[in-house]
Tab-separated table of C-alpha atoms in Angstrom:
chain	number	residue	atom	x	y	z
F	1449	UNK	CA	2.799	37.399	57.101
F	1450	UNK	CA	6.024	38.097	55.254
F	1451	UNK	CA	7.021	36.743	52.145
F	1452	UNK	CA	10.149	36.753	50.256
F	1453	UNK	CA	11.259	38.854	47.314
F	1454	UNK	CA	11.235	35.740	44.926
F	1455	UNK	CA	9.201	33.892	42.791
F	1456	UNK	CA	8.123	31.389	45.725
F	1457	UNK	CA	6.938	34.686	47.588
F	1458	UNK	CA	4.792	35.632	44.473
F	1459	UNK	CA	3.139	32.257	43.839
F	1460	UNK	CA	2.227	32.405	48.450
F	1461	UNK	CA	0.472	35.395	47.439
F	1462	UNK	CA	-1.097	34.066	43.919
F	1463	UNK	CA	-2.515	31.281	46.160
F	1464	UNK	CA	-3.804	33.337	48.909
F	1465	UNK	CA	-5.964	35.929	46.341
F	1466	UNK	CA	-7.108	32.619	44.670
F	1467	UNK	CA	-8.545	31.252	47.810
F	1468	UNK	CA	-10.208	34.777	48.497
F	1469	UNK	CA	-11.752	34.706	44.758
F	1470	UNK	CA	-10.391	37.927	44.098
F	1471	UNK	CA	-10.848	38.210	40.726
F	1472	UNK	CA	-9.499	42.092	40.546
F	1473	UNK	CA	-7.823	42.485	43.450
F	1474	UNK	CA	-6.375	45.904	44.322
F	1475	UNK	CA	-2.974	45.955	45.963
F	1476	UNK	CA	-1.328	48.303	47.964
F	1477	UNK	CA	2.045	48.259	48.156
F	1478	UNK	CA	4.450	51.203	50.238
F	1479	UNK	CA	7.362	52.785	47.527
F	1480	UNK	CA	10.128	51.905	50.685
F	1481	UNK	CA	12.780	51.289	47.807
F	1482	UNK	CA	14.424	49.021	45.911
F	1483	UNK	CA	13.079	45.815	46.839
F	1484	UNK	CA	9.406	47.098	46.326
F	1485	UNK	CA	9.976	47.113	42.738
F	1486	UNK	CA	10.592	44.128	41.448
F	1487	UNK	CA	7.307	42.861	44.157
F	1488	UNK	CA	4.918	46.010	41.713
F	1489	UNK	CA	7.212	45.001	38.480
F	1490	UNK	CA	5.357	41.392	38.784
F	1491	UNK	CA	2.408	41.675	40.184
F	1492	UNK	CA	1.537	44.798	37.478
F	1493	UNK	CA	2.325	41.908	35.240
F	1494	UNK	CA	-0.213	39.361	36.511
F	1495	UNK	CA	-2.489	41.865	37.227
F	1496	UNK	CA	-2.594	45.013	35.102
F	1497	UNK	CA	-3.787	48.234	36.873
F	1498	UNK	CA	-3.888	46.638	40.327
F	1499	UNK	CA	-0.885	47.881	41.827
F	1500	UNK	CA	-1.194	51.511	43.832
F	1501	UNK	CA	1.682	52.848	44.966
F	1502	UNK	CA	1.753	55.229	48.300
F	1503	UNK	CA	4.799	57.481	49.744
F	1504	UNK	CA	5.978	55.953	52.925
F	1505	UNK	CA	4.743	60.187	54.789
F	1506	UNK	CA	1.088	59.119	53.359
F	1507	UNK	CA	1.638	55.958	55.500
F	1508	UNK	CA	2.929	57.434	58.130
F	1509	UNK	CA	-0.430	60.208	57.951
F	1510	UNK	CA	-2.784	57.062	57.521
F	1511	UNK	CA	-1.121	54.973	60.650
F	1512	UNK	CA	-1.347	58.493	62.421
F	1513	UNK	CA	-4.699	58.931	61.706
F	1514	UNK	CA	-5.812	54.888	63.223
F	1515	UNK	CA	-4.170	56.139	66.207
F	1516	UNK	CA	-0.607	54.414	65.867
F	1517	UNK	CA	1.810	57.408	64.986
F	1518	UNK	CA	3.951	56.082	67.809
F	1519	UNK	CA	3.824	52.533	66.924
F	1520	UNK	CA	5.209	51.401	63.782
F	1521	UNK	CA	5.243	47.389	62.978
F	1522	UNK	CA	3.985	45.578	59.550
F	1523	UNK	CA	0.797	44.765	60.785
F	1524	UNK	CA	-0.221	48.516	61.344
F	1525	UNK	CA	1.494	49.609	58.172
F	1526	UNK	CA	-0.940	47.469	56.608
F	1527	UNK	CA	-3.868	48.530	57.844
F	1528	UNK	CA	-2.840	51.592	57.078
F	1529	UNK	CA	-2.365	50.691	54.028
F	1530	UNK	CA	-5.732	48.968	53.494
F	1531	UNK	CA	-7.213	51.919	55.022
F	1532	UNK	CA	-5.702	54.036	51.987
F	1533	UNK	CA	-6.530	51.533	49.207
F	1534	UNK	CA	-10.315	51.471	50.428
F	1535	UNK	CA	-10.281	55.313	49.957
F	1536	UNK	CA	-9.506	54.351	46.154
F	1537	UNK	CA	-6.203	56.744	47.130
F	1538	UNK	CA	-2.985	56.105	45.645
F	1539	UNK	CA	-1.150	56.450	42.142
F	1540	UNK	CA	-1.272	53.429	39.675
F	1541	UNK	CA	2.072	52.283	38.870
F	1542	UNK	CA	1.605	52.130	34.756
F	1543	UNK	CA	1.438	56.124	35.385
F	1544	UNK	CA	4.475	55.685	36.904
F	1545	UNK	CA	6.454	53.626	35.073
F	1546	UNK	CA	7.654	55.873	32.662
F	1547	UNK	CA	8.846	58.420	35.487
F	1548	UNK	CA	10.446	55.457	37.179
F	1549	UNK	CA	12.796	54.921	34.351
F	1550	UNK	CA	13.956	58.198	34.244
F	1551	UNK	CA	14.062	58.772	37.891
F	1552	UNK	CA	16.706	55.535	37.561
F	1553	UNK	CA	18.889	56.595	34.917
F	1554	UNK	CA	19.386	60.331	36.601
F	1555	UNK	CA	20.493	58.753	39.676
F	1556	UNK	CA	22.896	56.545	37.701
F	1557	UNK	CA	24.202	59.364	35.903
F	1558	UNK	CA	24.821	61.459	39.153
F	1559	UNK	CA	26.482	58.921	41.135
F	1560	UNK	CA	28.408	58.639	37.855
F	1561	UNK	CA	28.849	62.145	38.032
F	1562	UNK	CA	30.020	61.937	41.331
F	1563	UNK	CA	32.659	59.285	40.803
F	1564	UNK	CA	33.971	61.750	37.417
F	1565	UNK	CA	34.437	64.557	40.324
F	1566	UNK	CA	37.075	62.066	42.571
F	1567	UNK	CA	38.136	60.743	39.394
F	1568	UNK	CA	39.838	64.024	38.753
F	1569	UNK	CA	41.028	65.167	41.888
F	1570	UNK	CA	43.043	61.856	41.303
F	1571	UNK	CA	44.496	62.274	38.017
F	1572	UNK	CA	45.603	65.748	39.385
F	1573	UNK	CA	47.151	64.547	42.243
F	1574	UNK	CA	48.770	61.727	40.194
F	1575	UNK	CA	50.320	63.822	37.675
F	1576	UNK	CA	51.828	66.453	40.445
F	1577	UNK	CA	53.217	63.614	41.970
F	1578	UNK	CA	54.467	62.654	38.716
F	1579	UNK	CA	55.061	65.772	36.841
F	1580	UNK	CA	55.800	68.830	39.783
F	1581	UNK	CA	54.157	71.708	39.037
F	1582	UNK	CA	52.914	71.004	36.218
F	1583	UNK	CA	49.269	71.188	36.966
F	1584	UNK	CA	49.585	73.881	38.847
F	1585	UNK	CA	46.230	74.968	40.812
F	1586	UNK	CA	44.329	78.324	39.267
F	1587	UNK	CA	46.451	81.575	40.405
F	1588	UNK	CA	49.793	79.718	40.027
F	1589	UNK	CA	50.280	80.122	36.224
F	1590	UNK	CA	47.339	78.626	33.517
F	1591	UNK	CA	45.174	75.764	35.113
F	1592	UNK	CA	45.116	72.671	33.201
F	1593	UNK	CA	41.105	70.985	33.510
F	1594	UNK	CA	41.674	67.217	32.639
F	1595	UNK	CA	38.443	67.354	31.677
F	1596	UNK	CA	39.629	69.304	28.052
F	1597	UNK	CA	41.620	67.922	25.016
F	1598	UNK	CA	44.598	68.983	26.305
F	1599	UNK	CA	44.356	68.042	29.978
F	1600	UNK	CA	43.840	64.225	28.376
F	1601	UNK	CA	46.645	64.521	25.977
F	1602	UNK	CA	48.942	65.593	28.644
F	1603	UNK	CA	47.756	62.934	30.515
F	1604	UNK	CA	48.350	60.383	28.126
F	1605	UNK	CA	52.005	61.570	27.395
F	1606	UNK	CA	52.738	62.103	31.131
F	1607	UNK	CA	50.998	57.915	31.297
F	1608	UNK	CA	53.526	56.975	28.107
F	1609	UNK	CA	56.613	58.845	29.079
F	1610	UNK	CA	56.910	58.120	32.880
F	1611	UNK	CA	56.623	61.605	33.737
F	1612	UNK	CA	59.540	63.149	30.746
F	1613	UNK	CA	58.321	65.888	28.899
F	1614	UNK	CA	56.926	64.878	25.134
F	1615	UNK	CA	57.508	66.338	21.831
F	1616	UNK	CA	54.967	68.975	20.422
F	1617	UNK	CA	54.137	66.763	17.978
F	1618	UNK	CA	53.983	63.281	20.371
F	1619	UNK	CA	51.461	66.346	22.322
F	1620	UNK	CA	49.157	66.786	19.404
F	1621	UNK	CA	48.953	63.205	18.296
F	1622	UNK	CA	47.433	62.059	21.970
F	1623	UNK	CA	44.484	64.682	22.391
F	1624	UNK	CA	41.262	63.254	21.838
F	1625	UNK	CA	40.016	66.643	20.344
F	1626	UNK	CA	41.879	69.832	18.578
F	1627	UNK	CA	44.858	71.876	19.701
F	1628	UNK	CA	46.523	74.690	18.594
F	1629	UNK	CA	50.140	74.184	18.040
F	1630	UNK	CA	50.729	77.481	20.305
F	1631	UNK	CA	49.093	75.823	23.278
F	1632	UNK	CA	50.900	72.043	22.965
F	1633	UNK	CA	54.260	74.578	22.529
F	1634	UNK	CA	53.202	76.178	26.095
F	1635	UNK	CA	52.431	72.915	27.524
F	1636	UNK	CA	55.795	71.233	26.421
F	1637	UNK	CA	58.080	74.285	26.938
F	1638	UNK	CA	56.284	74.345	30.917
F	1639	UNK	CA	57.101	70.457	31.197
F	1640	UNK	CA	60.529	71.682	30.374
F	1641	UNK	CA	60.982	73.295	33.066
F	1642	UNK	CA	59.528	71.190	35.741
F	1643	UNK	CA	61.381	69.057	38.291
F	1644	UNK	CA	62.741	65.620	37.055
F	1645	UNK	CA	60.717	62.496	37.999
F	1646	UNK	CA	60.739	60.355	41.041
F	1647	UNK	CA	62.460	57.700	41.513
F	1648	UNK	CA	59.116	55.135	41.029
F	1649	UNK	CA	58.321	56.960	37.924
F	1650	UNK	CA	57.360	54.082	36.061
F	1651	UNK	CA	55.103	52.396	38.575
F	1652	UNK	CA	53.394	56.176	38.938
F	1653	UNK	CA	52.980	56.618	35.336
F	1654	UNK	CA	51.208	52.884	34.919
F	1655	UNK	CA	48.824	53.833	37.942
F	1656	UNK	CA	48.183	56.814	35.621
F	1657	UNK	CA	47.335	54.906	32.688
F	1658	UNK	CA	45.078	53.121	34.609
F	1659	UNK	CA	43.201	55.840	36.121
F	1660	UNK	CA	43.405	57.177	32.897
F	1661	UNK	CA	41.342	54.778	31.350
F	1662	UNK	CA	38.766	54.422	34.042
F	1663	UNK	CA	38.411	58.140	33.794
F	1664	UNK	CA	37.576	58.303	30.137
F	1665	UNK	CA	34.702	55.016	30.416
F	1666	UNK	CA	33.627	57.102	32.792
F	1667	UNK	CA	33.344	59.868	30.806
F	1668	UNK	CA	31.945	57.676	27.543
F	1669	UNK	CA	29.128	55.771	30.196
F	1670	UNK	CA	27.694	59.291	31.379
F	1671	UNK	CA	27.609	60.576	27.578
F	1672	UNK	CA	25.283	57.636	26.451
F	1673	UNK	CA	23.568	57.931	29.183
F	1674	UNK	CA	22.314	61.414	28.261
F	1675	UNK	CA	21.460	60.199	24.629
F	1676	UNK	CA	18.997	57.703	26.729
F	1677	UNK	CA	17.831	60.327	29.208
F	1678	UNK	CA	16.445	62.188	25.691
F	1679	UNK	CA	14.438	58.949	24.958
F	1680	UNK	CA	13.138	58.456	28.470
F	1681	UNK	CA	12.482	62.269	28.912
F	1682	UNK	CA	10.028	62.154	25.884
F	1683	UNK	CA	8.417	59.311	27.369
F	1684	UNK	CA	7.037	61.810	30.324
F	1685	UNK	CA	5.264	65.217	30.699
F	1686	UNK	CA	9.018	66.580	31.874
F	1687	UNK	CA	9.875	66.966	27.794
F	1688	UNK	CA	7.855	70.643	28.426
F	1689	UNK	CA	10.330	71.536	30.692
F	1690	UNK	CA	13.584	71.526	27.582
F	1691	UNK	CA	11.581	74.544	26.374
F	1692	UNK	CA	13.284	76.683	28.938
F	1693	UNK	CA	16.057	78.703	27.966
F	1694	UNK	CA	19.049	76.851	29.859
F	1695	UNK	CA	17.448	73.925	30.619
F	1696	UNK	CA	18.199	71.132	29.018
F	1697	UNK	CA	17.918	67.097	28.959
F	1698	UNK	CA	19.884	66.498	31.605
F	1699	UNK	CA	18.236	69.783	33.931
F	1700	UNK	CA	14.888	68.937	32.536
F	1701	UNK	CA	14.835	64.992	33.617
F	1702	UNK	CA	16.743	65.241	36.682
F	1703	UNK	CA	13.557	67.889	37.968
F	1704	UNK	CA	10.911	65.934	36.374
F	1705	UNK	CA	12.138	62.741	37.926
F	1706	UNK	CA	11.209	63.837	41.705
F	1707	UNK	CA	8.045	65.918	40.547
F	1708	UNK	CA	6.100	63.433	38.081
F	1709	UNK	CA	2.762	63.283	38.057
F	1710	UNK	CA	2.997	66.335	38.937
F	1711	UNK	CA	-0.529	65.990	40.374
F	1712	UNK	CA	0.425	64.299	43.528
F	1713	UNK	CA	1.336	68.709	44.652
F	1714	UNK	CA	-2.038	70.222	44.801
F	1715	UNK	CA	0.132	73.722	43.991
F	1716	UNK	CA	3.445	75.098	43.284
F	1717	UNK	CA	3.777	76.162	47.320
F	1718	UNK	CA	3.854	72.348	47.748
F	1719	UNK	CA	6.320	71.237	45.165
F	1720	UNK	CA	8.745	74.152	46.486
F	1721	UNK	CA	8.308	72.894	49.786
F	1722	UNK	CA	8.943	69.386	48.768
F	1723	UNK	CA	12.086	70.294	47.734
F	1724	UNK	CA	13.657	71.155	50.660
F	1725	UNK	CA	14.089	74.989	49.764
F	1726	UNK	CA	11.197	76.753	51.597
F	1727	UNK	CA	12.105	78.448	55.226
F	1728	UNK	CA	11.516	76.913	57.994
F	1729	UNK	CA	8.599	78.493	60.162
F	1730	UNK	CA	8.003	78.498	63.527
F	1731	UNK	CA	4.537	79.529	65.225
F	1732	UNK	CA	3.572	79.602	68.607
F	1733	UNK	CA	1.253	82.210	69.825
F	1734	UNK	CA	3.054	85.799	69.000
F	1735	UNK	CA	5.958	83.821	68.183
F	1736	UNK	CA	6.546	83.637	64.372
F	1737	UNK	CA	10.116	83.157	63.066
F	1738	UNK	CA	11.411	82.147	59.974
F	1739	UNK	CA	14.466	79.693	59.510
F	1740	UNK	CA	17.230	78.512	57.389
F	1741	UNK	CA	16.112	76.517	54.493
F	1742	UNK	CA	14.240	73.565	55.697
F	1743	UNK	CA	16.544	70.195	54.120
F	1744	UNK	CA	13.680	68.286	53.862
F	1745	UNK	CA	12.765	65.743	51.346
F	1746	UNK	CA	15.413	64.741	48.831
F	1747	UNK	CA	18.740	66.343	47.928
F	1748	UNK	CA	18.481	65.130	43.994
F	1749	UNK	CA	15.726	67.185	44.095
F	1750	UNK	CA	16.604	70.372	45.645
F	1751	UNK	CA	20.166	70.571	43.577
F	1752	UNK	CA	18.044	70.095	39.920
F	1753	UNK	CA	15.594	72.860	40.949
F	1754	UNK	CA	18.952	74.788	41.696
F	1755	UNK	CA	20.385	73.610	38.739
F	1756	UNK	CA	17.466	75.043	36.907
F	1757	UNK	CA	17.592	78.158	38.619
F	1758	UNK	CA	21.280	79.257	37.768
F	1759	UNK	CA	20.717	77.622	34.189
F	1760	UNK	CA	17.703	80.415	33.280
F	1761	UNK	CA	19.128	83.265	35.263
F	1762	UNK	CA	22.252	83.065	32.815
F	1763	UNK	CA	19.903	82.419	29.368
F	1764	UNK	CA	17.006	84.048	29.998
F	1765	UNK	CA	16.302	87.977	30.144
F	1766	UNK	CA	13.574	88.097	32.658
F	1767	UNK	CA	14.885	85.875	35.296
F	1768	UNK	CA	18.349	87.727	34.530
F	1769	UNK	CA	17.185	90.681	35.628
F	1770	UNK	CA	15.402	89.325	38.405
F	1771	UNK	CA	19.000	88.317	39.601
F	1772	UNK	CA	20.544	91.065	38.882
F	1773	UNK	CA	17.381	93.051	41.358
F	1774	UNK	CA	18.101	90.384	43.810
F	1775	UNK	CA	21.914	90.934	43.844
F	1776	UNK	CA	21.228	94.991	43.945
F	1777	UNK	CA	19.736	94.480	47.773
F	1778	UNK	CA	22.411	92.645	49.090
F	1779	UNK	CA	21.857	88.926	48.500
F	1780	UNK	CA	24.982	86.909	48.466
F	1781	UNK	CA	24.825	85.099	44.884
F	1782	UNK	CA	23.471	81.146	46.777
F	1783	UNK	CA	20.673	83.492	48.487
F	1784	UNK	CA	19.633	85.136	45.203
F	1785	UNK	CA	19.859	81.688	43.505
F	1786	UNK	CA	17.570	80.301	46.221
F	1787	UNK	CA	14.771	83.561	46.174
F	1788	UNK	CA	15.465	82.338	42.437
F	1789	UNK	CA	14.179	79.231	42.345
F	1790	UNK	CA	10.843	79.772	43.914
F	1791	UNK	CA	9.799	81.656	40.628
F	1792	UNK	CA	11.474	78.557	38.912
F	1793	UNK	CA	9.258	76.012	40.747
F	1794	UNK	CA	6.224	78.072	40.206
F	1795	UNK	CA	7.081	78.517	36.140
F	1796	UNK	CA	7.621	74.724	36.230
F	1797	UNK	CA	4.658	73.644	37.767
F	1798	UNK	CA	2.471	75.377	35.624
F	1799	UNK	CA	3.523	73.963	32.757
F	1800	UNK	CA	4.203	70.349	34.088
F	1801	UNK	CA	0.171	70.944	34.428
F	1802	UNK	CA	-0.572	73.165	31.069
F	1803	UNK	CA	2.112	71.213	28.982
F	1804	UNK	CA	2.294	74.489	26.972
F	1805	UNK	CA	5.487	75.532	26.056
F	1806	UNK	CA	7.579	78.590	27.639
F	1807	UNK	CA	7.277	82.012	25.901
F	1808	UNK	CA	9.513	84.338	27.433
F	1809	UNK	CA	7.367	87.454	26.475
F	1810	UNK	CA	3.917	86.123	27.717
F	1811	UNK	CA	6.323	85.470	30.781
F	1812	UNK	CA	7.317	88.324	30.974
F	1813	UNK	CA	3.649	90.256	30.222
F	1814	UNK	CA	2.359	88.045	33.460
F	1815	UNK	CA	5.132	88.526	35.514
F	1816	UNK	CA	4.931	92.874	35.067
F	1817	UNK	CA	0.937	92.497	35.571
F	1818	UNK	CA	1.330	90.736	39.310
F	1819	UNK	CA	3.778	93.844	39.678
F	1820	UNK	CA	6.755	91.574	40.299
């Protein structure tokens, strides 16, 4: 049967494991996305340590496995799934919980992240429109990154005064941050010498404001977010992973939130593979060839284990210099980043499973004994 996502759904189901005298039941329920939640949310409630939650592939393996790859309808994914539970497989969703929560804010914060990037393409285009050549691209004269105190404080004057070029000192009282009275005395000596206006200055300059202001809650919602990532982080076995030298909160949670537990990947080989980043292979008799990357599982996860990759090759000496080997045979820099990140996943692994801190010298000792 299928039952609604509501409290009348929940109580169908109460009745139906009270007329089977289940007193602890174990329930299997498929991680599809988010409407599965709030189902394990409530029923974890009303029945602590019940709930097991499976990855829709181990599904797909079980359904294989009763002979119905082919076939895919509810009742077969529940047999499969029943199939699973009575194997006492699965991972119980209070071990979960915790990674849940962070695996839910680091989404947020890149789709945030995401909506910054547009967000600034805009407020460039807006003040060129407004202001020609004034934010001139890199190459043309000094870029201007909205991102900085002055790229907001010209903003803000170019939002006040329609487009006419400010005073220094109108300049230094609108930044958000410091400025040096040489660079507001660039800025307002280049606005000088820009084109006048257009006509609908004043309608383009209030569009600007606007913008303007969704740009910097932007900006303030992704900044608190990373003071709760630090909470949530601490919560899971991903804090080991901050003890890397250019990793941080936001590196550290956004791997940890696609690997935790870390002991659903039997080895490292796995979790690199899960990430999308390992070649493709193809076998067939004395046919063996190796492919691009393979793509698969999640992007989110193959761009943090990237991100951690370029963050260590820049702070830390070993991985530097494995780089900088890397580069010497000919690798373009995204192909050295990618032989990179291998090493990465394997450092990570072992100590999402040791939880011992990184030491860059015993690193270093085990990496020169396996001669690599």
């Amino acid at each position: 049967m299928s039952l609604p996502v509501s409290r009348q759904g929940v109580h169908v189901l109460e009745d139906l494991l009270a007329k089977r005298g289940a007193a602890d039941p174990v329930i299997a329920v498929e991680a599809t996305g988010d409407l599965h939640r709030s189902w394990v949310i409530e029923l974890e409630r009303r029945h602590p340590g019940s709930v097991r939650m499976f990855a829709p592939s181990e599904t797909r393996s079980a359904r294989t496995q009763l002979g119905s790859a082919r076939f895919k309808t509810d009742d077969r994914d529940c047999a499969a799934l029943t199939c699973l539970a009575r194997q006492g497989r699965g991972r119980h969703y209070g071990e979960e919980s915790a990674v849940d929560a962070v695996r839910s804010a680091v989404r947020h914060r890149r789709g945030l992240v995401s909506d910054r990037r547009v967000a600034q393409q805009r407020l460039h285009a807006q003040l060129n429109a407004l202001c020609p050549g004034l934010s001139a691209p890199a190459g043309h004269g000094r870029a201007l990154p909205v991102a900085s105190s002055t790229g907001l404080a010209v903003l803000g004057c170019a939002a006040a005064f329609a487009g006419r070029a400010p005073r220094v000192r109108s300049l230094m009282a609108r930044t958000p941050g410091r400025i040096t009275q040489v660079t507001a005395e660039y800025w307002v000596h280049r606005w000088r010498g820009c084109l006048p206006p257009p006509a609908d200055a004043e309608r383009r300059a209030r569009r600007l404001g606007q913008d303007l202001h969704r740009y910097r809650a932007l900006q303030a919602d992704i900044a608190s977010l990373g003071v709760e990532l630090i909470e949530l982080l601490a919560a899971t076995e991903g804090q080991i992973l901050t003890t890397l030298p250019g990793v941080a909160v936001t590196r550290a949670a956004a791997f940890a939130a696609f690997s935790l537990p870390i002991a659903r990947f039997p080895d490292a080989e796995h979790l690199y593979s899960a990430t999308g980043l390992a070649p493709a292979v193809y076998q067939s008799a004395t046919l063996h060839r190796r492919g691009r990357i393979s793509r698969q599982g999640l992007a989110e996860h193959r761009d943090a284990l990237m991100g951690m990759a370029w963050g260590l090759s820049i702070s830390s000496p070993s991985f530097a210099e494995r780089n900088a080997e890397l580069r010497a045979r000919g690798m373009a820099p995204i192909q050295a980043r990618v032989a990179l990140a291998r090493n990465v996943c394997r450092l990570a692994y072992r100590l999402l499973r040791t939880q011992q801190p990184f030491d860059e010298q015993r690193y270093r000792r085990g990496r020169l004994s396996r001669g690599r």
